mmCIF file of C-alpha atoms in Angstrom:
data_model
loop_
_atom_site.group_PDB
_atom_site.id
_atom_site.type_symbol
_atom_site.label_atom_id
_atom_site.label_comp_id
_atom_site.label_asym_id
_atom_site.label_seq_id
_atom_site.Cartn_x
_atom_site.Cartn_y
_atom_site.Cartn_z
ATOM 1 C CA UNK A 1 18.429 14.983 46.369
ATOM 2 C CA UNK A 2 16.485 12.810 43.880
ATOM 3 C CA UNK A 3 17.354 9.481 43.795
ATOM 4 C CA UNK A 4 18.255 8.468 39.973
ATOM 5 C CA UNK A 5 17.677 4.436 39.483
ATOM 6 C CA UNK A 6 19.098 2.518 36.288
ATOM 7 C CA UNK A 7 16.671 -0.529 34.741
ATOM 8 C CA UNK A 8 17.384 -2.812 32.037
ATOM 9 C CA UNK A 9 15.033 -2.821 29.216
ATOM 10 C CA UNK A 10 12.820 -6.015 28.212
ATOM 11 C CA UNK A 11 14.790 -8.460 25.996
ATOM 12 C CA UNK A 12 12.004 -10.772 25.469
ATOM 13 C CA UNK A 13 8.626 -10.674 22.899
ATOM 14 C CA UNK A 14 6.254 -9.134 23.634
ATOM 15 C CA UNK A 15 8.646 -5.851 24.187
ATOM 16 C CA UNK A 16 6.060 -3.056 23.716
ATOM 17 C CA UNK A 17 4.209 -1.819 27.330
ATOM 18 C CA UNK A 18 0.143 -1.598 26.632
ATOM 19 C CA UNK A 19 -0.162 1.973 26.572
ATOM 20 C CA UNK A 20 2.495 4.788 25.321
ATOM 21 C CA UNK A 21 2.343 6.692 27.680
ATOM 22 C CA UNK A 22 3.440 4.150 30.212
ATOM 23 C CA UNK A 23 6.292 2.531 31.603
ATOM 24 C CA UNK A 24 5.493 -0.784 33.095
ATOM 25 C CA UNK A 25 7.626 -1.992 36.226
ATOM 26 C CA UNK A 26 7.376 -5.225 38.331
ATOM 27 C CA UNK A 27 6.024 -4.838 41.978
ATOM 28 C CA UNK A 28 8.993 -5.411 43.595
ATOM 29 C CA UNK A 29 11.060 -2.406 41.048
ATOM 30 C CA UNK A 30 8.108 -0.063 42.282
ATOM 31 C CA UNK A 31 8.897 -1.160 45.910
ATOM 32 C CA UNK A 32 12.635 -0.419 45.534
ATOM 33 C CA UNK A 33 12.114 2.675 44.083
ATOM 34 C CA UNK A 34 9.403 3.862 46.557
ATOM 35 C CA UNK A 35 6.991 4.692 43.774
ATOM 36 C CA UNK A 36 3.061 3.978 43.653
ATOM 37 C CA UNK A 37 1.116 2.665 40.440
ATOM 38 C CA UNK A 38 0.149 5.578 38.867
ATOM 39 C CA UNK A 39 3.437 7.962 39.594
ATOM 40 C CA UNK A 40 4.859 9.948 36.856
ATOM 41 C CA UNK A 41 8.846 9.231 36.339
ATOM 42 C CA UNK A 42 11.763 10.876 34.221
ATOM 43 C CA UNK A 43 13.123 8.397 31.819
ATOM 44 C CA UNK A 44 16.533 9.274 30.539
ATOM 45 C CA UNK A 45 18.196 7.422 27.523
ATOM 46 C CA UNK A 46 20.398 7.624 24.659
ATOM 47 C CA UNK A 47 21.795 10.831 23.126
ATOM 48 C CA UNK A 48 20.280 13.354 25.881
ATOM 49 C CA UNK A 49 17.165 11.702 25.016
ATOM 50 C CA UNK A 50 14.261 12.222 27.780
ATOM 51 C CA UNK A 51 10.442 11.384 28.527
ATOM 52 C CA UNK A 52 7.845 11.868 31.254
ATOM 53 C CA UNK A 53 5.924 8.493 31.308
ATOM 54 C CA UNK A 54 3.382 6.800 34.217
ATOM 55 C CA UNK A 55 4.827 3.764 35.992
ATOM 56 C CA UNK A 56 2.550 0.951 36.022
ATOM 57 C CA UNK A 57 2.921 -2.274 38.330
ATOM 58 C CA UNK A 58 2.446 -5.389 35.791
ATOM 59 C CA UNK A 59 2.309 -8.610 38.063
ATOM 60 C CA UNK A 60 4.116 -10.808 35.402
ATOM 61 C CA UNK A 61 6.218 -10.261 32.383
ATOM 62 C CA UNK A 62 8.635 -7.949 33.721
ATOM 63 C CA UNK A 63 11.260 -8.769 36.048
ATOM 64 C CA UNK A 64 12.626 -7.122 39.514
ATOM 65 C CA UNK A 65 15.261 -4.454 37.469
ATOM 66 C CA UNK A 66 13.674 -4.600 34.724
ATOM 67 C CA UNK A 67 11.100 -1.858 32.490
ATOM 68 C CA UNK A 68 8.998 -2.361 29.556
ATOM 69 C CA UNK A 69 8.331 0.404 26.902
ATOM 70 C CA UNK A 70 6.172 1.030 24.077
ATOM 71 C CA UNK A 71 7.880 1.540 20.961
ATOM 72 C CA UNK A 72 6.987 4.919 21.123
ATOM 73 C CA UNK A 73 8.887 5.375 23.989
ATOM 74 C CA UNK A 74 11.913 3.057 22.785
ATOM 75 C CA UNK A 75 11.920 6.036 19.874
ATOM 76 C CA UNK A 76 11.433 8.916 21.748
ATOM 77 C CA UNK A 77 14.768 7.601 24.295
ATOM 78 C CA UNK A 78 16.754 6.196 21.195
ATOM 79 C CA UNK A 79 17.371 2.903 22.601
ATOM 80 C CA UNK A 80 16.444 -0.503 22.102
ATOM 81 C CA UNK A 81 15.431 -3.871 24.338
ATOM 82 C CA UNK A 82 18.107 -4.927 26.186
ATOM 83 C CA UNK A 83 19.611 -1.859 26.519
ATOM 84 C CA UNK A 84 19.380 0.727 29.644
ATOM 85 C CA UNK A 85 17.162 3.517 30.408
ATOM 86 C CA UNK A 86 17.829 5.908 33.580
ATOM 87 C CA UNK A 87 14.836 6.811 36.033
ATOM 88 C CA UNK A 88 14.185 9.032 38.558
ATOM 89 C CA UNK A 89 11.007 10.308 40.029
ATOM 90 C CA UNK A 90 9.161 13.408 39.176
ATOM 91 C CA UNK A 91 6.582 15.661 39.629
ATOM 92 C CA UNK A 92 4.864 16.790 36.800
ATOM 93 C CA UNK A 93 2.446 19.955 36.877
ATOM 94 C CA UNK A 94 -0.983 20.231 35.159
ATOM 95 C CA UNK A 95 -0.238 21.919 31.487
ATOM 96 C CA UNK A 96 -1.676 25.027 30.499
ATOM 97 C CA UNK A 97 -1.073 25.413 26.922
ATOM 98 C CA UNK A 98 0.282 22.930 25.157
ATOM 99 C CA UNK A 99 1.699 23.130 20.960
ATOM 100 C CA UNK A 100 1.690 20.517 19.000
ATOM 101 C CA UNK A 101 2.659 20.488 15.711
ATOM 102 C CA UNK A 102 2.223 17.774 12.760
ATOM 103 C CA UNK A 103 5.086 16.385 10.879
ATOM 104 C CA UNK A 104 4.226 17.111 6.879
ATOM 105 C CA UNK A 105 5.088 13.784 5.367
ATOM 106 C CA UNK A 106 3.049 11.627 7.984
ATOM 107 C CA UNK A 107 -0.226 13.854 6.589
ATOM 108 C CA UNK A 108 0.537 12.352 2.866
ATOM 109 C CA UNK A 109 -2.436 10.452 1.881
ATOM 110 C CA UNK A 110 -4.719 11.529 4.647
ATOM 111 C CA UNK A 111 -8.072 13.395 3.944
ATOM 112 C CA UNK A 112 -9.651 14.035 6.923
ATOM 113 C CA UNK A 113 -8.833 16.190 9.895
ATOM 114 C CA UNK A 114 -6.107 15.398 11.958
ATOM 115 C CA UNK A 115 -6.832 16.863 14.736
ATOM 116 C CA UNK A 116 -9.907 15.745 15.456
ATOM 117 C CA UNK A 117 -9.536 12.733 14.399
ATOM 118 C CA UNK A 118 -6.117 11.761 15.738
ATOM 119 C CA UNK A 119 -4.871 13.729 18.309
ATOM 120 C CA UNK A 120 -8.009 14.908 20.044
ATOM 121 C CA UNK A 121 -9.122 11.523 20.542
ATOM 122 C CA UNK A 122 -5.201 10.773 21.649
ATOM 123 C CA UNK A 123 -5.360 13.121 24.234
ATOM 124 C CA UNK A 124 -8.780 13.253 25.690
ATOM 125 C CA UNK A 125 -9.264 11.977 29.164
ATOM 126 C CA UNK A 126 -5.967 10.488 29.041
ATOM 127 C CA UNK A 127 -3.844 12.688 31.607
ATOM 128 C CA UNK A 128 -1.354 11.829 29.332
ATOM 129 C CA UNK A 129 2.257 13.542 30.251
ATOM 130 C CA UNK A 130 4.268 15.166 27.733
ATOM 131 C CA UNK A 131 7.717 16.848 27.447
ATOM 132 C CA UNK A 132 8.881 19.314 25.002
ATOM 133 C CA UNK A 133 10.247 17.600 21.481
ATOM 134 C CA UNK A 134 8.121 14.758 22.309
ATOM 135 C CA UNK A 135 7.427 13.180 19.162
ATOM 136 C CA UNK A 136 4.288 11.037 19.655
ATOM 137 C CA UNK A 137 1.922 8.859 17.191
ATOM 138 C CA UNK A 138 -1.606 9.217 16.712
ATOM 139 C CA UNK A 139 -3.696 6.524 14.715
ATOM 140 C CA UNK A 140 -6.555 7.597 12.410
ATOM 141 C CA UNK A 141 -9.325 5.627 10.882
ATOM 142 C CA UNK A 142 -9.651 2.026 10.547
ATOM 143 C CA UNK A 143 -8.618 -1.282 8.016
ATOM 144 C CA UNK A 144 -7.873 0.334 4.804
ATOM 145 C CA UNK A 145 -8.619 3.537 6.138
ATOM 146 C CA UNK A 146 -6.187 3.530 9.045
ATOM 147 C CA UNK A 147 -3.392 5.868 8.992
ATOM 148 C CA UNK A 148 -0.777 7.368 11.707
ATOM 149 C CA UNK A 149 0.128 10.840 11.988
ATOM 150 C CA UNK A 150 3.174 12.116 13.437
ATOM 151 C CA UNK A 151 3.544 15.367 15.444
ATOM 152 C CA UNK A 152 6.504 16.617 17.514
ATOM 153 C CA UNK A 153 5.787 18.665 21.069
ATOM 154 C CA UNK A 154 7.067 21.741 20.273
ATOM 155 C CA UNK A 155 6.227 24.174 23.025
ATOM 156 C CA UNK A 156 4.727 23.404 26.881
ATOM 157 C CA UNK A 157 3.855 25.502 29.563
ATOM 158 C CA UNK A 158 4.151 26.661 32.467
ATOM 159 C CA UNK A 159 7.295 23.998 32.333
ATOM 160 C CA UNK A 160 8.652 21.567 30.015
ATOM 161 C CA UNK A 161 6.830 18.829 31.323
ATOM 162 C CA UNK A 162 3.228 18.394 31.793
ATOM 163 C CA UNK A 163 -0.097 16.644 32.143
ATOM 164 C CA UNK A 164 -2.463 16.883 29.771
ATOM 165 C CA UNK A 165 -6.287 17.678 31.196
ATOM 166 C CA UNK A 166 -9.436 18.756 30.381
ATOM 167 C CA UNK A 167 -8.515 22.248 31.118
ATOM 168 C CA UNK A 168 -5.268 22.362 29.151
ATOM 169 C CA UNK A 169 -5.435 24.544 25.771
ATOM 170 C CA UNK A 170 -4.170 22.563 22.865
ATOM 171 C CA UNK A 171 -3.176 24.808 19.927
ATOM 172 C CA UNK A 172 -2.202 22.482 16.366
ATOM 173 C CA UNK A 173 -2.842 24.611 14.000
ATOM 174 C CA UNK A 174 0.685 25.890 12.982
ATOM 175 C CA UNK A 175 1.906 24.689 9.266
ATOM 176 C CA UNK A 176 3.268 21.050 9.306
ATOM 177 C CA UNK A 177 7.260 20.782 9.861
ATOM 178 C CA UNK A 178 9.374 18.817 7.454
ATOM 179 C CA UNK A 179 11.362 16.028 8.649
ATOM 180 C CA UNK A 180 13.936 17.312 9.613
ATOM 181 C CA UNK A 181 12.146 18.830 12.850
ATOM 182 C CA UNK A 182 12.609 14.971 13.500
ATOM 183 C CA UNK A 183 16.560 14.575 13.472
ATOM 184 C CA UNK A 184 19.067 14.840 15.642
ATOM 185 C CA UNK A 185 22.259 16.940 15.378
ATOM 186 C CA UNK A 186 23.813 15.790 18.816
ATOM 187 C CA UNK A 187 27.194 13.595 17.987
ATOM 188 C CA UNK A 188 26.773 9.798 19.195
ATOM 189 C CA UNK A 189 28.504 6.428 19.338
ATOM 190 C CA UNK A 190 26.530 5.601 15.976
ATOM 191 C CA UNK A 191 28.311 8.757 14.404
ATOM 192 C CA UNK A 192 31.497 7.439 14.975
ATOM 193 C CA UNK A 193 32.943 4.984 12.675
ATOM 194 C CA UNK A 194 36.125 2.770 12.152
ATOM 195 C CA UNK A 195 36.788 3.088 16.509
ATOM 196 C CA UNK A 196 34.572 -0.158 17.517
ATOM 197 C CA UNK A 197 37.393 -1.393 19.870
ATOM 198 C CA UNK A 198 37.967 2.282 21.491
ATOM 199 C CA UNK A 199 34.052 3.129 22.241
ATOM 200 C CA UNK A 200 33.913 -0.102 23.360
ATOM 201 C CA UNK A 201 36.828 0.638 26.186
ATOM 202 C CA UNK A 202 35.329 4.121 26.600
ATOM 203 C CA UNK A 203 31.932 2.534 27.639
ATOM 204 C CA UNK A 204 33.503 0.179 29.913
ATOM 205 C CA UNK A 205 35.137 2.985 31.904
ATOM 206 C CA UNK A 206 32.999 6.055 31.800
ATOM 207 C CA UNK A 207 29.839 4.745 30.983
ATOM 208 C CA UNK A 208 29.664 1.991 32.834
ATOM 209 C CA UNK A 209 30.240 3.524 36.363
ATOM 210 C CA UNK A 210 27.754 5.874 35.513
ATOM 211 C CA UNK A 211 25.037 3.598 34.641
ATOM 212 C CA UNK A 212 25.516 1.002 36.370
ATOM 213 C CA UNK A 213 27.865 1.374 39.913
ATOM 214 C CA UNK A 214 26.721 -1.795 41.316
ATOM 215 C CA UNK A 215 28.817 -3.346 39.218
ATOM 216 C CA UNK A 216 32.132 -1.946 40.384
ATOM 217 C CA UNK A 217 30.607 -2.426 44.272
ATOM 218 C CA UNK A 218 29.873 -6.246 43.219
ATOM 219 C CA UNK A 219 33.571 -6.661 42.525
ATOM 220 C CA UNK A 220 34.837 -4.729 45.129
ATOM 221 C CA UNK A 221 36.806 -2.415 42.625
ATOM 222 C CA UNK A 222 36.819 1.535 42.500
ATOM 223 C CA UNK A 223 35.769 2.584 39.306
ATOM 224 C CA UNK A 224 38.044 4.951 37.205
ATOM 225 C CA UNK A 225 38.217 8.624 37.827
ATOM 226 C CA UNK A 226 38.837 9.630 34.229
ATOM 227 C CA UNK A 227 40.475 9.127 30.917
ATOM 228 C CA UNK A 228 43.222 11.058 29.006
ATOM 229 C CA UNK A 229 42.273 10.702 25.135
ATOM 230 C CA UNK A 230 45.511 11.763 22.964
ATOM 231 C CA UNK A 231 46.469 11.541 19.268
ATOM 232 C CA UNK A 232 47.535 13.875 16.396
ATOM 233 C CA UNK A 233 45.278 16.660 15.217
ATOM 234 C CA UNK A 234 42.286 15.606 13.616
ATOM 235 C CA UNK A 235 42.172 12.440 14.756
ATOM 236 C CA UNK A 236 38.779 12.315 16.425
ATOM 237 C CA UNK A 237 39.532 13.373 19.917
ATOM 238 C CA UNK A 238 36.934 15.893 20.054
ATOM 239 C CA UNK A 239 34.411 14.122 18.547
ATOM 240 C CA UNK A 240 34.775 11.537 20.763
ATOM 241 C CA UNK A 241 34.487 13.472 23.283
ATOM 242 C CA UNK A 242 31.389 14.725 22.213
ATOM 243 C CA UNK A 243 29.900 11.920 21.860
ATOM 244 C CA UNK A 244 30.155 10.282 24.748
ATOM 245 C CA UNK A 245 28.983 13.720 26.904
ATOM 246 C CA UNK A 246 26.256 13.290 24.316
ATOM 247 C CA UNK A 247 25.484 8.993 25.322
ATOM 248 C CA UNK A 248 25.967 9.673 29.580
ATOM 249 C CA UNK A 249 24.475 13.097 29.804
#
């Protein structure tokens, strides 16, 4: 069975992790979770919301429970500092073929070619992992010149998840998608308005023993075993619902 871990994300400046690709961990967090520098983890956040990144050990900066993202990766997982990601280990197969695809509004303004000029130089001799509907950002040029180009993972194989190597065939030459290749459909909390006080309860008794047991083991209290929503028709019950499959998975 694969052991799934909860960390708190870095409240404090600087918040981003040095490379986006990355997820960087204390020593002692690696320890507990019996993982190595170097080993590729599933990160798991808002929304269904899910990642391949490489654990790094940082000696200082990040506390025991603790993670630190890029921003990139704060996007890609919809959450924020502060809040919580869920990690478990992984192993992650070489990619074969690989399509990416640009979004169209990031290429406004840019002349050149984005492929060679942003995601080629992205990519190369980076083993960087990737999951499909990754949406990752590539910089181009430089001062004035510099500009960042989105694209969004849209197919991987032979699995969802890869690495990317020297031998894996990238193909980006499909026609740009518009944004809304970038939004979400899935209900959430932030969907829901007007029921503050109720999500609030709801996170305190299904989300929280799902996230986070140790709390209930701290306090020596079993944690719920479910809740019975009720109300007239067209009230929001199913919505509700929805939404919080949608925020615990």
């Amino acid at each position: 069975t694969t052991e799934i871990y909860t960390l708190s994300l870095h409240d404090a400046l600087p918040i981003c992790a040095s490379d986006v690709s990355s997820i960087e961990l204390s020593k002692g967090t690696l320890a507990k979770l019996g993982l190595a520098d170097g080993d590729t983890v599933l990160l798991c956040g808002r929304k269904r919301r899910s990642t391949v990144c490489v654990a790094l050990e940082q000696e200082s900066g990040v506390a025991d429970g603790e993670a630190r993202l890029s921003q990139m990766g704060l996007d890609q997982l919809a959450v924020g500092e502060g809040e919580s990601l869920i990690l478990s280990p992984v192993d992650v197969v070489d990619g074969e073929k690989v399509m990416i695809t640009p979004i169209a509004s990031s290429l406004e303004g840019f002349e050149g070619d984005a492929f060679d000029e942003g995601l080629a130089p992205f990519l190369k001799d980076a083993m960087r992992p990737l999951s499909l509907n990754d949406v990752i950002t590539t910089p181009c040029g430089e001062g004035s010149d510099a500009h960042e180009i989105k694209w969004k993972v849209v197919g991987v194989e032979p699995e969802d998840r890869c690495i990317v190597t020297s031998d894996t065939e990238i193909f980006a030459d499909a026609e740009p998608l518009t944004d809304d290749a970038l939004q979400d459909d899935a209900v959430g909390y932030d969907d829901i308005g007007g029921l503050d006080k109720l999500l609030s309860s709801l996170k305190e008794l299904i989300e929280l023993p799902l996230k986070q047991p140790e709390v209930f083991t701290a306090l020596g209290v079993r944690p719920p075993r479910g809740v019975l929503l009720h109300g007239p028709a067209g009230c929001g019950k199913t919505m509700i619902a929805q939404a919080v499959e949608t925020e615990t998975g």
